[in-house]
PDB file of C-alpha atoms in Angstrom:
ATOM      1  CA  ARG W 594     107.829-192.709  47.032  1.00 53.00           C
ATOM      2  CA  GLY W 595     105.401-189.918  46.058  1.00 53.00           C
ATOM      3  CA  PHE W 596     102.393-192.161  46.686  1.00 63.00           C
ATOM      4  CA  SER W 597     103.610-193.185  50.166  1.00 75.00           C
ATOM      5  CA  LEU W 598     104.254-189.534  51.042  1.00 76.00           C
ATOM      6  CA  LEU W 599     100.693-188.706  50.007  1.00 77.00           C
ATOM      7  CA  ASN W 600      99.351-191.595  52.112  1.00 80.00           C
ATOM      8  CA  ALA W 601     101.353-190.394  55.110  1.00 82.00           C
ATOM      9  CA  ARG W 602      99.907-186.895  54.784  1.00 82.00           C
ATOM     10  CA  LEU W 603      96.368-188.266  54.423  1.00 84.00           C
ATOM     11  CA  ARG W 604      96.840-190.411  57.528  1.00 85.00           C
ATOM     12  CA  ILE W 605      98.009-187.360  59.509  1.00 86.00           C
ATOM     13  CA  LEU W 606      95.011-185.336  58.353  1.00 85.00           C
ATOM     14  CA  LYS W 607      92.567-188.129  59.203  1.00 86.00           C
ATOM     15  CA  THR W 608      93.923-188.547  62.729  1.00 88.00           C
ATOM     16  CA  ALA W 609      94.293-184.829  63.483  1.00 86.00           C
ATOM     17  CA  LYS W 610      92.023-183.491  66.194  1.00 88.00           C
ATOM     18  CA  LEU W 611      90.100-180.264  65.782  1.00 85.00           C
ATOM     19  CA  PRO W 612      91.126-177.456  68.130  1.00 88.00           C
ATOM     20  CA  PRO W 613      88.671-176.619  70.902  1.00 89.00           C
ATOM     21  CA  SER W 614      85.948-174.176  69.912  1.00 90.00           C
ATOM     22  CA  ASN W 615      86.443-170.559  70.946  1.00 94.00           C
ATOM     23  CA  ILE W 616      82.695-169.922  71.222  1.00 93.00           C
ATOM     24  CA  THR W 617      80.166-171.304  73.667  1.00 94.00           C
ATOM     25  CA  LYS W 618      77.367-173.726  72.794  1.00 94.00           C
ATOM     26  CA  GLU W 619      74.853-170.908  73.252  1.00 96.00           C
ATOM     27  CA  GLU W 620      76.754-168.704  70.780  1.00 95.00           C
ATOM     28  CA  MET W 621      76.928-171.601  68.310  1.00 94.00           C
ATOM     29  CA  ALA W 622      73.162-172.148  68.670  1.00 96.00           C
ATOM     30  CA  ALA W 623      72.572-168.423  68.041  1.00 95.00           C
ATOM     31  CA  ILE W 624      74.711-168.567  64.877  1.00 92.00           C
ATOM     32  CA  HIS W 625      72.768-171.592  63.598  1.00 94.00           C
ATOM     33  CA  SER W 626      69.483-169.867  64.415  1.00 95.00           C
ATOM     34  CA  LEU W 627      70.499-166.765  62.426  1.00 94.00           C
ATOM     35  CA  LYS W 628      71.806-168.880  59.560  1.00 92.00           C
ATOM     36  CA  ASN W 629      68.528-170.828  59.298  1.00 95.00           C
ATOM     37  CA  ASN W 630      66.298-167.743  59.573  1.00 96.00           C
ATOM     38  CA  ARG W 631      64.786-167.237  56.083  1.00 96.00           C
ATOM     39  CA  GLU W 632      63.615-163.721  56.947  1.00 97.00           C
ATOM     40  CA  ILE W 633      67.175-162.361  57.023  1.00 96.00           C
ATOM     41  CA  THR W 634      70.079-162.534  54.579  1.00 95.00           C
ATOM     42  CA  ILE W 635      73.617-162.426  55.961  1.00 94.00           C
ATOM     43  CA  LEU W 636      76.345-161.251  53.596  1.00 92.00           C
ATOM     44  CA  PRO W 637      79.673-159.441  53.528  1.00 93.00           C
ATOM     45  CA  ALA W 638      79.668-155.690  52.996  1.00 93.00           C
ATOM     46  CA  ASP W 639      81.222-154.355  49.812  1.00 91.00           C
ATOM     47  CA  LYS W 640      84.053-152.731  51.784  1.00 88.00           C
ATOM     48  CA  GLY W 641      85.369-152.779  55.308  1.00 83.00           C
ATOM     49  CA  ARG W 642      85.361-156.485  56.202  1.00 87.00           C
ATOM     50  CA  THR W 643      81.967-156.109  57.797  1.00 91.00           C
ATOM     51  CA  THR W 644      79.048-158.513  57.907  1.00 92.00           C
ATOM     52  CA  VAL W 645      75.632-157.124  57.007  1.00 93.00           C
ATOM     53  CA  ILE W 646      72.262-158.560  58.032  1.00 93.00           C
ATOM     54  CA  MET W 647      69.468-157.527  55.659  1.00 94.00           C
ATOM     55  CA  ASP W 648      65.781-158.220  55.500  1.00 96.00           C
ATOM     56  CA  THR W 649      65.491-160.952  52.833  1.00 97.00           C
ATOM     57  CA  GLU W 650      62.524-159.267  51.124  1.00 97.00           C
ATOM     58  CA  GLN W 651      64.461-155.991  50.854  1.00 96.00           C
ATOM     59  CA  TYR W 652      67.569-157.804  49.522  1.00 97.00           C
ATOM     60  CA  GLU W 653      65.557-159.714  46.893  1.00 97.00           C
ATOM     61  CA  LYS W 654      63.723-156.512  45.892  1.00 97.00           C
ATOM     62  CA  GLN W 655      67.029-154.669  45.382  1.00 96.00           C
ATOM     63  CA  MET W 656      68.503-157.588  43.393  1.00 97.00           C
ATOM     64  CA  ASN W 657      65.395-157.832  41.177  1.00 96.00           C
ATOM     65  CA  GLU W 658      65.425-154.065  40.557  1.00 96.00           C
ATOM     66  CA  MET W 659      69.078-154.286  39.558  1.00 95.00           C
ATOM     67  CA  LEU W 660      68.402-157.188  37.176  1.00 96.00           C
ATOM     68  CA  GLN W 661      65.516-155.279  35.525  1.00 95.00           C
ATOM     69  CA  ASP W 662      68.036-152.834  34.010  1.00 95.00           C
ATOM     70  CA  ARG W 663      67.916-153.917  30.330  1.00 94.00           C
ATOM     71  CA  ASN W 664      70.919-151.700  29.497  1.00 95.00           C
ATOM     72  CA  THR W 665      73.070-153.946  31.688  1.00 94.00           C
ATOM     73  CA  TYR W 666      71.352-157.354  31.760  1.00 94.00           C
ATOM     74  CA  GLU W 667      69.425-159.313  29.150  1.00 93.00           C
ATOM     75  CA  VAL W 668      67.020-162.208  29.463  1.00 92.00           C
ATOM     76  CA  LEU W 669      68.260-165.284  27.589  1.00 92.00           C
ATOM     77  CA  LYS W 670      65.817-167.538  25.774  1.00 93.00           C
ATOM     78  CA  ARG W 671      67.844-170.650  26.610  1.00 93.00           C
ATOM     79  CA  ASP W 672      70.809-171.762  28.693  1.00 91.00           C
ATOM     80  CA  PRO W 673      73.994-171.155  26.639  1.00 91.00           C
ATOM     81  CA  THR W 674      76.201-173.368  28.837  1.00 91.00           C
ATOM     82  CA  GLU W 675      76.432-176.435  26.563  1.00 91.00           C
ATOM     83  CA  ALA W 676      77.032-174.367  23.406  1.00 92.00           C
ATOM     84  CA  LYS W 677      79.774-172.372  25.140  1.00 92.00           C
ATOM     85  CA  LYS W 678      81.282-175.609  26.464  1.00 93.00           C
ATOM     86  CA  ARG W 679      81.435-177.129  22.949  1.00 92.00           C
ATOM     87  CA  LYS W 680      82.937-173.953  21.485  1.00 94.00           C
ATOM     88  CA  LEU W 681      85.586-173.725  24.210  1.00 92.00           C
ATOM     89  CA  LYS W 682      86.517-177.406  23.793  1.00 92.00           C
ATOM     90  CA  THR W 683      86.903-176.863  20.022  1.00 93.00           C
ATOM     91  CA  ILE W 684      89.159-173.839  20.531  1.00 93.00           C
ATOM     92  CA  LEU W 685      91.262-175.599  23.176  1.00 92.00           C
ATOM     93  CA  LYS W 686      91.607-178.718  21.001  1.00 92.00           C
ATOM     94  CA  GLN W 687      92.774-176.566  18.086  1.00 93.00           C
ATOM     95  CA  LEU W 688      95.323-174.798  20.317  1.00 91.00           C
ATOM     96  CA  GLN W 689      96.578-178.171  21.543  1.00 91.00           C
ATOM     97  CA  GLU W 690      96.938-179.516  17.985  1.00 93.00           C
ATOM     98  CA  GLU W 691      98.856-176.364  17.006  1.00 93.00           C
ATOM     99  CA  LYS W 692     101.083-176.999  20.065  1.00 90.00           C
ATOM    100  CA  LYS W 693     100.194-173.596  21.515  1.00 87.00           C
ATOM    101  CA  ILE W 694      99.030-175.127  24.804  1.00 84.00           C
ATOM    102  CA  GLU W 695     100.045-178.269  26.662  1.00 83.00           C
ATOM    103  CA  THR W 696      97.437-178.128  29.407  1.00 81.00           C
ATOM    104  CA  TYR W 697      94.335-179.108  27.421  1.00 81.00           C
ATOM    105  CA  ASN W 698      93.051-181.647  29.970  1.00 82.00           C
ATOM    106  CA  HIS W 699      93.269-179.119  32.811  1.00 83.00           C
ATOM    107  CA  LEU W 700      91.498-176.393  30.856  1.00 87.00           C
ATOM    108  CA  ILE W 701      88.523-178.246  29.394  1.00 86.00           C
ATOM    109  CA  PRO W 702      85.284-177.583  31.231  1.00 84.00           C
ATOM    110  CA  THR W 703      83.806-180.529  33.109  1.00 79.00           C
ATOM    111  CA  ALA W 704      80.472-180.402  34.941  1.00 74.00           C
ATOM    112  CA  SER W 705      79.755-176.745  34.211  1.00 81.00           C
ATOM    113  CA  ILE W 706      77.176-174.716  36.058  1.00 87.00           C
ATOM    114  CA  ILE W 707      75.672-171.327  35.247  1.00 89.00           C
ATOM    115  CA  PRO W 708      77.473-168.417  36.964  1.00 91.00           C
ATOM    116  CA  ARG W 709      75.466-166.965  39.833  1.00 93.00           C
ATOM    117  CA  ILE W 710      74.923-163.322  40.762  1.00 95.00           C
ATOM    118  CA  TYR W 711      74.584-161.875  44.235  1.00 96.00           C
ATOM    119  CA  GLY W 712      74.948-158.403  45.673  1.00 96.00           C
ATOM    120  CA  THR W 713      77.100-156.987  48.437  1.00 95.00           C
ATOM    121  CA  PRO W 714      75.726-153.860  50.153  1.00 95.00           C
ATOM    122  CA  LYS W 715      77.738-150.665  49.692  1.00 95.00           C
ATOM    123  CA  ILE W 716      77.306-149.566  53.305  1.00 92.00           C
ATOM    124  CA  HIS W 717      79.428-146.449  52.708  1.00 90.00           C
ATOM    125  CA  LYS W 718      76.762-145.056  50.318  1.00 91.00           C
ATOM    126  CA  PRO W 719      73.284-143.718  51.161  1.00 92.00           C
ATOM    127  CA  GLY W 720      70.622-146.413  50.913  1.00 89.00           C
ATOM    128  CA  ALA W 721      73.311-149.133  50.776  1.00 90.00           C
ATOM    129  CA  PRO W 722      72.888-150.049  47.077  1.00 93.00           C
ATOM    130  CA  LEU W 723      74.123-153.487  46.063  1.00 96.00           C
ATOM    131  CA  ARG W 724      77.307-154.134  44.108  1.00 96.00           C
ATOM    132  CA  PRO W 725      76.714-157.072  41.745  1.00 96.00           C
ATOM    133  CA  ILE W 726      79.163-159.963  42.133  1.00 95.00           C
ATOM    134  CA  ILE W 727      79.264-162.778  39.579  1.00 94.00           C
ATOM    135  CA  ASP W 728      80.357-166.097  41.072  1.00 93.00           C
ATOM    136  CA  SER W 729      81.776-168.078  38.151  1.00 91.00           C
ATOM    137  CA  MET W 730      83.206-170.937  40.185  1.00 91.00           C
ATOM    138  CA  GLY W 731      82.445-174.174  38.342  1.00 90.00           C
ATOM    139  CA  SER W 732      81.353-172.373  35.166  1.00 92.00           C
ATOM    140  CA  VAL W 733      82.454-173.206  31.609  1.00 92.00           C
ATOM    141  CA  THR W 734      85.368-170.761  31.678  1.00 91.00           C
ATOM    142  CA  TYR W 735      86.421-171.301  35.311  1.00 91.00           C
ATOM    143  CA  ASN W 736      89.463-173.531  34.644  1.00 90.00           C
ATOM    144  CA  LEU W 737      90.617-171.327  31.780  1.00 90.00           C
ATOM    145  CA  SER W 738      90.186-168.207  33.932  1.00 90.00           C
ATOM    146  CA  LYS W 739      92.292-169.719  36.719  1.00 89.00           C
ATOM    147  CA  PHE W 740      95.012-170.625  34.200  1.00 87.00           C
ATOM    148  CA  ILE W 741      95.065-167.156  32.626  1.00 88.00           C
ATOM    149  CA  SER W 742      95.037-165.504  36.054  1.00 89.00           C
ATOM    150  CA  PHE W 743      98.036-167.578  37.155  1.00 86.00           C
ATOM    151  CA  PHE W 744      99.862-166.875  33.874  1.00 80.00           C
ATOM    152  CA  LEU W 745      99.259-163.126  34.191  1.00 84.00           C
ATOM    153  CA  PHE W 746     100.325-163.145  37.848  1.00 83.00           C
ATOM    154  CA  VAL W 747     103.604-164.911  37.022  1.00 79.00           C
ATOM    155  CA  HIS W 748     104.198-162.539  34.101  1.00 78.00           C
ATOM    156  CA  LEU W 749     103.509-159.519  36.309  1.00 77.00           C
ATOM    157  CA  VAL W 750     105.860-160.743  39.041  1.00 74.00           C
ATOM    158  CA  LEU W 751     108.636-161.511  36.538  1.00 71.00           C
ATOM    159  CA  THR W 752     108.165-158.133  34.834  1.00 72.00           C
ATOM    160  CA  HIS W 753     108.421-156.258  38.130  1.00 67.00           C
ATOM    161  CA  PHE W 754     111.347-158.391  39.249  1.00 64.00           C
ATOM    162  CA  SER W 755     113.263-157.780  36.011  1.00 63.00           C
ATOM    163  CA  SER W 756     112.582-154.016  36.292  1.00 62.00           C
ATOM    164  CA  PHE W 757     113.801-154.083  39.884  1.00 58.00           C
ATOM    165  CA  ALA W 758     116.872-156.135  38.908  1.00 60.00           C
ATOM    166  CA  TYR W 759     117.594-153.654  36.108  1.00 59.00           C
ATOM    167  CA  LEU W 760     117.538-150.799  38.607  1.00 57.00           C
ATOM    168  CA  LEU W 761     119.851-152.688  40.961  1.00 58.00           C
ATOM    169  CA  PHE W 762     122.410-153.909  38.469  1.00 59.00           C
ATOM    170  CA  SER W 763     122.379-151.442  35.569  1.00 58.00           C
ATOM    171  CA  PRO W 764     125.611-149.417  35.280  1.00 57.00           C
ATOM    172  CA  GLN W 765     123.664-146.437  33.856  1.00 55.00           C
ATOM    173  CA  VAL W 766     121.408-146.298  36.891  1.00 49.00           C
ATOM    174  CA  ASP W 767     124.228-146.968  39.378  1.00 48.00           C
ATOM    175  CA  GLY W 768     125.842-143.559  38.848  1.00 49.00           C
ATOM    176  CA  ASN W 769     122.529-141.761  39.275  1.00 48.00           C
ATOM    177  CA  LEU W 770     121.768-143.291  42.676  1.00 46.00           C
ATOM    178  CA  GLU W 771     124.643-141.573  44.491  1.00 46.00           C
TER     179      GLU W 771
END
């Protein structure tokens, strides 16, 4: 039953038609032209849901200057990805054997890539310095991070809900609300 439901959904998705475009062919060509222009870098601003177009040389210069700060960043002699992957697998395996986790297969890193850094311009500050953003999608700890994030979110929601329920249903609080 579950498999046929999945097949039905896939069939619907395959036969679905895209909605008509809300931009003209000329506008689409302009977007492609900007996207393919190596002299400019298009990125989101740090705040304000704004798109920023920067000179690529200026963007790369600012990123390189930021990465030269040896108090914040360090040059690694070799890629630590495989060593971190082995260590994480060992820890997860131990947790599984101790029956502390049941989701071992979902947490183990697969084809891991090195996290990437990019900068978003702080357009609300003079000179629009870049805020460093680390994109860890696909990295060694990505699956584990998603799991912990979900666990913390659920815990936070349940904690707030139980506090709210306490306020609603507690006889001590009830008399103080009038």
